Amino acid sequence: MSSQPLNYLKQVWRKHQQALRFLLVGAGVFAVDATLFYLFFELLHLQLLPARVGAFVIAVLLSWWCNRCWTFHERKQAAKTKQLLMFITVSSVAAMANLSAFYLVTLLLGKTWLDLSLAFSAGVLVGVMLNWFGANFWAFKVIEDD
């Protein structure tokens, strides 16, 4: 059996480790966010907006912690509180862009299941890109030694 595919995957991982970690954290946090929203809304019977905001806040905190401790752990980083506020800012801007893209695509396409799936995907793509650039180049940027 050839080990070429495994070697190739190892090379890709080494080359793009931070971006792949960021995407893995995002996927995991997305699952947590969706699960918490469902639990808050369906099982705890919170109103729609408090359920969504509660799940979002927990998801942002979890995302910040995972990215700080795993994705960008080898970087010298800003103080935790400052970095958390920066990350909350990035996540909030990305969330607004995500929802805006979703809304605009639904206006252009419509509201069939396929239209909503495309709109959802467009929103997620916009949000992921903004989150990556904001996290990588601002919230988790390397802090230079004085």
mmCIF file of C-alpha atoms in Angstrom:
data_model
loop_
_atom_site.group_PDB
_atom_site.id
_atom_site.type_symbol
_atom_site.label_atom_id
_atom_site.label_comp_id
_atom_site.label_asym_id
_atom_site.label_seq_id
_atom_site.Cartn_x
_atom_site.Cartn_y
_atom_site.Cartn_z
ATOM 1 C CA MET A 1 0.000 0.000 0.000
ATOM 2 C CA SER A 2 1.370 3.401 -0.986
ATOM 3 C CA SER A 3 1.843 6.067 1.663
ATOM 4 C CA GLN A 4 1.771 8.897 -0.898
ATOM 5 C CA PRO A 5 -1.729 10.139 -0.002
ATOM 6 C CA LEU A 6 -0.840 10.159 3.697
ATOM 7 C CA ASN A 7 2.428 11.972 3.031
ATOM 8 C CA TYR A 8 0.591 14.498 0.880
ATOM 9 C CA LEU A 9 -1.946 15.148 3.648
ATOM 10 C CA LYS A 10 0.887 15.635 6.148
ATOM 11 C CA GLN A 11 2.524 18.165 3.823
ATOM 12 C CA VAL A 12 -0.739 20.057 3.373
ATOM 13 C CA TRP A 13 -1.277 20.074 7.146
ATOM 14 C CA ARG A 14 2.230 21.417 7.830
ATOM 15 C CA LYS A 15 1.932 24.103 5.172
ATOM 16 C CA HIS A 16 -1.586 25.299 6.082
ATOM 17 C CA GLN A 17 -1.781 24.262 9.725
ATOM 18 C CA GLN A 18 -3.053 27.563 11.118
ATOM 19 C CA ALA A 19 -5.775 28.031 8.520
ATOM 20 C CA LEU A 20 -6.900 24.410 8.877
ATOM 21 C CA ARG A 21 -6.971 24.685 12.661
ATOM 22 C CA PHE A 22 -8.997 27.886 12.329
ATOM 23 C CA LEU A 23 -11.503 26.114 10.072
ATOM 24 C CA LEU A 24 -11.725 23.112 12.421
ATOM 25 C CA VAL A 25 -12.376 25.405 15.387
ATOM 26 C CA GLY A 26 -14.999 27.230 13.330
ATOM 27 C CA ALA A 27 -16.742 23.993 12.362
ATOM 28 C CA GLY A 28 -16.802 22.777 15.953
ATOM 29 C CA VAL A 29 -18.020 26.101 17.291
ATOM 30 C CA PHE A 30 -20.688 26.238 14.574
ATOM 31 C CA ALA A 31 -22.009 22.885 15.840
ATOM 32 C CA VAL A 32 -21.973 24.135 19.439
ATOM 33 C CA ASP A 33 -23.696 27.380 18.424
ATOM 34 C CA ALA A 34 -26.463 25.571 16.532
ATOM 35 C CA THR A 35 -26.949 23.046 19.345
ATOM 36 C CA LEU A 36 -27.128 25.731 22.030
ATOM 37 C CA PHE A 37 -29.568 27.780 19.979
ATOM 38 C CA TYR A 38 -31.798 24.733 19.582
ATOM 39 C CA LEU A 39 -31.583 23.915 23.297
ATOM 40 C CA PHE A 40 -32.275 27.495 24.378
ATOM 41 C CA PHE A 41 -35.170 27.968 21.949
ATOM 42 C CA GLU A 42 -36.831 24.553 21.916
ATOM 43 C CA LEU A 43 -36.068 23.054 25.313
ATOM 44 C CA LEU A 44 -35.715 26.103 27.549
ATOM 45 C CA HIS A 45 -38.387 28.022 25.608
ATOM 46 C CA LEU A 46 -36.428 31.268 25.458
ATOM 47 C CA GLN A 47 -37.643 33.850 22.981
ATOM 48 C CA LEU A 48 -35.995 33.744 19.541
ATOM 49 C CA LEU A 49 -33.594 36.671 19.966
ATOM 50 C CA PRO A 50 -32.407 35.870 23.524
ATOM 51 C CA ALA A 51 -31.857 32.248 22.463
ATOM 52 C CA ARG A 52 -29.813 33.335 19.457
ATOM 53 C CA VAL A 53 -27.815 35.972 21.340
ATOM 54 C CA GLY A 54 -27.091 33.575 24.212
ATOM 55 C CA ALA A 55 -25.829 30.880 21.866
ATOM 56 C CA PHE A 56 -23.798 33.438 19.882
ATOM 57 C CA VAL A 57 -22.083 34.837 22.991
ATOM 58 C CA ILE A 58 -21.086 31.375 24.216
ATOM 59 C CA ALA A 59 -19.908 30.424 20.706
ATOM 60 C CA VAL A 60 -17.737 33.559 20.437
ATOM 61 C CA LEU A 61 -16.148 32.913 23.847
ATOM 62 C CA LEU A 62 -15.476 29.282 22.938
ATOM 63 C CA SER A 63 -14.058 30.268 19.551
ATOM 64 C CA TRP A 64 -11.749 32.859 21.118
ATOM 65 C CA TRP A 65 -10.473 30.381 23.713
ATOM 66 C CA CYS A 66 -9.891 27.566 21.180
ATOM 67 C CA ASN A 67 -8.148 29.880 18.738
ATOM 68 C CA ARG A 68 -6.007 31.402 21.485
ATOM 69 C CA CYS A 69 -5.003 28.028 22.941
ATOM 70 C CA TRP A 70 -4.742 25.948 19.766
ATOM 71 C CA THR A 71 -4.829 27.799 16.442
ATOM 72 C CA PHE A 72 -2.528 30.680 17.356
ATOM 73 C CA HIS A 73 -0.911 29.229 20.492
ATOM 74 C CA GLU A 74 2.682 29.670 19.288
ATOM 75 C CA ARG A 75 2.277 33.422 18.775
ATOM 76 C CA LYS A 76 3.172 35.944 21.423
ATOM 77 C CA GLN A 77 -0.273 37.442 22.010
ATOM 78 C CA ALA A 78 -1.943 40.488 23.507
ATOM 79 C CA ALA A 79 -3.329 40.397 27.037
ATOM 80 C CA LYS A 80 -6.363 38.119 27.310
ATOM 81 C CA THR A 81 -8.949 40.826 28.037
ATOM 82 C CA LYS A 82 -7.759 43.105 25.243
ATOM 83 C CA GLN A 83 -7.596 40.210 22.802
ATOM 84 C CA LEU A 84 -11.045 38.960 23.796
ATOM 85 C CA LEU A 85 -12.557 42.400 23.147
ATOM 86 C CA MET A 86 -10.806 42.536 19.785
ATOM 87 C CA PHE A 87 -12.087 39.050 18.936
ATOM 88 C CA ILE A 88 -15.646 39.969 19.979
ATOM 89 C CA THR A 89 -15.416 42.977 17.657
ATOM 90 C CA VAL A 90 -14.186 40.831 14.762
ATOM 91 C CA SER A 91 -16.868 38.196 15.397
ATOM 92 C CA SER A 92 -19.632 40.801 15.598
ATOM 93 C CA VAL A 93 -18.587 42.484 12.347
ATOM 94 C CA ALA A 94 -18.346 39.072 10.660
ATOM 95 C CA ALA A 95 -21.785 38.110 12.001
ATOM 96 C CA MET A 96 -23.330 41.312 10.620
ATOM 97 C CA ALA A 97 -21.663 40.699 7.245
ATOM 98 C CA ASN A 98 -22.843 37.071 7.307
ATOM 99 C CA LEU A 99 -26.449 38.092 7.949
ATOM 100 C CA SER A 100 -26.272 40.910 5.387
ATOM 101 C CA ALA A 101 -24.960 38.575 2.685
ATOM 102 C CA PHE A 102 -27.654 36.042 3.597
ATOM 103 C CA TYR A 103 -30.372 38.677 3.349
ATOM 104 C CA LEU A 104 -29.090 40.138 0.066
ATOM 105 C CA VAL A 105 -28.866 36.726 -1.584
ATOM 106 C CA THR A 106 -32.422 35.887 -0.483
ATOM 107 C CA LEU A 107 -33.583 39.163 -2.047
ATOM 108 C CA LEU A 108 -31.835 38.266 -5.309
ATOM 109 C CA LEU A 109 -32.795 34.596 -5.478
ATOM 110 C CA GLY A 110 -35.909 34.019 -3.401
ATOM 111 C CA LYS A 111 -36.824 31.784 -0.516
ATOM 112 C CA THR A 112 -36.953 28.239 -1.846
ATOM 113 C CA TRP A 113 -34.942 25.636 0.037
ATOM 114 C CA LEU A 114 -32.175 25.856 -2.580
ATOM 115 C CA ASP A 115 -32.184 29.664 -2.491
ATOM 116 C CA LEU A 116 -31.921 29.686 1.293
ATOM 117 C CA SER A 117 -29.131 27.100 1.195
ATOM 118 C CA LEU A 118 -27.167 29.246 -1.254
ATOM 119 C CA ALA A 119 -27.843 32.367 0.809
ATOM 120 C CA PHE A 120 -26.776 30.590 3.992
ATOM 121 C CA SER A 121 -23.582 29.380 2.298
ATOM 122 C CA ALA A 122 -22.786 32.853 0.955
ATOM 123 C CA GLY A 123 -23.246 34.334 4.414
ATOM 124 C CA VAL A 124 -21.034 31.725 6.029
ATOM 125 C CA LEU A 125 -18.333 32.254 3.392
ATOM 126 C CA VAL A 126 -18.320 36.029 3.939
ATOM 127 C CA GLY A 127 -18.277 35.535 7.713
ATOM 128 C CA VAL A 128 -15.439 32.992 7.633
ATOM 129 C CA MET A 129 -13.283 35.223 5.449
ATOM 130 C CA LEU A 130 -13.795 38.252 7.691
ATOM 131 C CA ASN A 131 -13.210 36.172 10.811
ATOM 132 C CA TRP A 132 -9.981 34.739 9.371
ATOM 133 C CA PHE A 133 -8.525 38.079 8.369
ATOM 134 C CA GLY A 134 -9.669 39.798 11.564
ATOM 135 C CA ALA A 135 -8.357 37.022 13.796
ATOM 136 C CA ASN A 136 -5.113 36.369 11.933
ATOM 137 C CA PHE A 137 -4.085 39.953 11.266
ATOM 138 C CA TRP A 138 -5.624 41.830 14.198
ATOM 139 C CA ALA A 139 -6.969 39.931 17.234
ATOM 140 C CA PHE A 140 -4.257 37.245 17.235
ATOM 141 C CA LYS A 141 -1.511 39.166 15.464
ATOM 142 C CA VAL A 142 2.007 38.585 16.696
ATOM 143 C CA ILE A 143 2.971 41.034 19.430
ATOM 144 C CA GLU A 144 6.470 42.356 18.961
ATOM 145 C CA ASP A 145 8.852 42.334 21.908
ATOM 146 C CA ASP A 146 9.587 45.787 23.287
#
